[in-house]
């Protein structure tokens, strides 16, 4: 099959798969891209982009009614990088509205269904991208990760989810959620493609002052699964808060295999109070930043504009009608946390908690190469599952510990760990800042240990 | 009753940079609406700010010129509020850590100098400009994102005159160091005044704020009016309402725009997209040490180097373009007095008569120096210089070409002049008699006649000398 056939086959599959899993917001006609194809590292590879990644001339809605008609006038940095590398975008994928959520139930087009079980969630917020890679439609899809929005759906959909170091990939052109926590991330079905992809996406961008000047390494050429002597820390707080014995057993099996490969593995416990404070702190920081970040969505210059007698009323009406209830709730919480009389005890306090957590993790990773834990307590929840207890340990810690990767900005990756009831569940590793070489190498060792590589869910 | 007047001033000043504070779009005044914008200025989703280094440099220059301590760690914050001229829904500013603090300037208060302290200078971005036409609101985003510094004074002024002097001193200083156009009428410098009155030995009174004063004259007039208004109210035992007011030029009064009750909560917090920037000591020192000349320094230099009068110096200080023309001409001559005379009288008169700005004038500095030299060397007369040559060089011509083309060159050929003299003497026998009778006036008359015959080209000094010689010859015959 030549490139054109391959791309059109992917587009066709995307359409078929989408009828089952509702993962796509907009399909993209690849014709023009195929006519101007660069012979780069991803030459001719069909890919999907989360719909919060700006594409010039192509609708970018962030799954919000507010942006239903929004067509960017510029390409995100990563879109330029992907074009240079010869990748071909075939669709924009569904997500939680404005990337705020972990279920992908809040997209304006409805939920993304899990390719392994259509009664289950894909996870979010990058659920559409995770589900399309999981379904075998594309070998690579981009997402964004503010809490665990790439790494959690990766776990639920049985694919690899990568969130490199903060500043490794420019955020320019990615519709934000919370600027200090936002990362560009992506999904693949094997470590090799994951390592190659970072070579393409990483690098300094003068449009993002937080992007790093650090040289981009050739991760795919440096791939090496020899973890002899690597020091791996088991994230004990997470293990202790797991309630699913199958997940525990599966994780222990993996640990045994990694020991057999020569890794030194020890348990590490962090301050439990800090671990329990992590999710509330995350909610405050992310909602405060989000409330401010999304103040530009006022219906005046772009997006869906509602009627009003003056500009002020237009803004109020557009924002009231443009956002879903969850978003409005989060904006209220965010604004409340920033009020001058609340800011010290809420937003600033949350930032202090964040700093303390970062210090603990840094101290741990000064001694160990990587921190490891199951990505989740369980497989993807059912779509109508409202049973979760948001104040329980297993929710606060086991289901949300990957926020650590966003608090610290450290590179973090989820890989398939095994199956429970024919549904996948992942394992997560987190490493020192800019230690992506080790991330891919330890990831490769995990991939070899589990044997879970190039998994494809049979949707069609 | 006499009250103590307390005045503080906040000045917003647009920085003269090529691009905007946080985007690469051009930052210039007077272009077609909504042409100097990009996705960042329009607050499109996904855009991020990049700090303009040149704007930071200009803010440092302003801090140095106004004696502020410079914070080497640059941090930005968000000021959150919704308004149609604010694309992002927040303004990036420096709320918590301004780039400069604790400065001062001296103003001339009659004979004495008064120190006005400056609390802070911070960097921020401008909003878009709105136009209300009937029921429509039009927005021009060209101004959105233009770099600004806000200069906040301490409440050290006590009269409209002092306030006007403070603003003028700042205007001159910022203009001299080239950080801003400081054109109040175009809005590149905007002035908000806080004013309150209190009885002696009592605490501060309730203050009002007069916003958007668009000229230095209006600063003084608005304050003088406001002092009068507040005094009257207080005399009558009434209270002052804390409010924002504006100055109405037609009635020469201040008018209340809105009351200032519970102030808006701007929910300031550190801008997460810009990490704190550590300025290199060497970079800051280099900027501070190479600060363009300040008005005060220039006054001293003009006295010392050119020995100009105070009057002349003051003209140059308040007219920077004329001063720079003066300095450019001085590169080609040592005759400061003559250059200054020509510039202040003849050149300014010519410009005003022809309605041309100095900046648009085609005069090449070298040519004014040539003109002065040509007159000095008597190649042309002073009158010819003023009446004919100046007009040419002001339009960009070369002095020597003007002289050649207009046939103005003085002729110093003795033979040629002698011929003319003898012709004239033959025609005017009475003059010879007058001269021999001791009437020196006759010589002047004769010179005039020779000049006439030569169409003004005969060297008048030489002609004078030769006529006397010829007269003496004829008398002694």
mmCIF file of C-alpha atoms in Angstrom, chain A residues 1 3-21 24 26-31 34 46-48 88-91 132 135-138 459-460:
data_model
loop_
_atom_site.group_PDB
_atom_site.id
_atom_site.type_symbol
_atom_site.label_atom_id
_atom_site.label_comp_id
_atom_site.label_asym_id
_atom_site.label_seq_id
_atom_site.Cartn_x
_atom_site.Cartn_y
_atom_site.Cartn_z
ATOM 1 C CA UNK A 1 0.000 0.000 0.000
ATOM 2 C CA UNK A 3 1.103 6.373 1.520
ATOM 3 C CA UNK A 4 -2.038 7.798 0.003
ATOM 4 C CA UNK A 5 -3.851 4.473 0.255
ATOM 5 C CA UNK A 6 -2.657 4.025 3.821
ATOM 6 C CA UNK A 7 -3.908 7.470 4.824
ATOM 7 C CA UNK A 8 -7.294 7.019 3.153
ATOM 8 C CA UNK A 9 -7.681 3.598 4.694
ATOM 9 C CA UNK A 10 -7.036 5.131 8.123
ATOM 10 C CA UNK A 11 -9.590 7.854 7.395
ATOM 11 C CA UNK A 12 -12.090 5.243 6.316
ATOM 12 C CA UNK A 13 -11.439 3.143 9.416
ATOM 13 C CA UNK A 14 -11.780 6.230 11.575
ATOM 14 C CA UNK A 15 -15.236 6.806 10.136
ATOM 15 C CA UNK A 16 -16.290 3.198 10.711
ATOM 16 C CA UNK A 17 -14.847 3.047 14.218
ATOM 17 C CA UNK A 18 -16.341 6.393 15.068
ATOM 18 C CA UNK A 19 -19.846 5.086 14.510
ATOM 19 C CA UNK A 20 -19.191 2.733 17.419
ATOM 20 C CA UNK A 21 -17.100 4.802 19.833
ATOM 21 C CA UNK A 24 -14.099 12.136 16.472
ATOM 22 C CA UNK A 26 -14.145 16.609 12.878
ATOM 23 C CA UNK A 27 -12.628 14.628 10.055
ATOM 24 C CA UNK A 28 -9.905 16.334 8.071
ATOM 25 C CA UNK A 29 -9.545 16.015 4.312
ATOM 26 C CA UNK A 30 -5.937 14.824 3.870
ATOM 27 C CA UNK A 31 -5.694 15.797 0.179
ATOM 28 C CA UNK A 34 -0.653 14.580 0.891
ATOM 29 C CA UNK A 46 -1.821 9.102 9.555
ATOM 30 C CA UNK A 47 -2.387 10.766 12.915
ATOM 31 C CA UNK A 48 -5.196 12.270 15.010
ATOM 32 C CA UNK A 88 -0.933 13.493 7.977
ATOM 33 C CA UNK A 89 -3.780 14.604 10.245
ATOM 34 C CA UNK A 90 -6.984 12.734 9.488
ATOM 35 C CA UNK A 91 -9.194 13.945 12.313
ATOM 36 C CA UNK A 132 -8.553 5.906 18.140
ATOM 37 C CA UNK A 135 -8.834 0.860 17.921
ATOM 38 C CA UNK A 136 -5.897 0.608 15.570
ATOM 39 C CA UNK A 137 -7.055 3.508 13.400
ATOM 40 C CA UNK A 138 -3.861 5.538 13.790
ATOM 41 C CA UNK A 459 -14.145 -2.440 17.330
ATOM 42 C CA UNK A 460 -15.059 -3.181 13.715
#
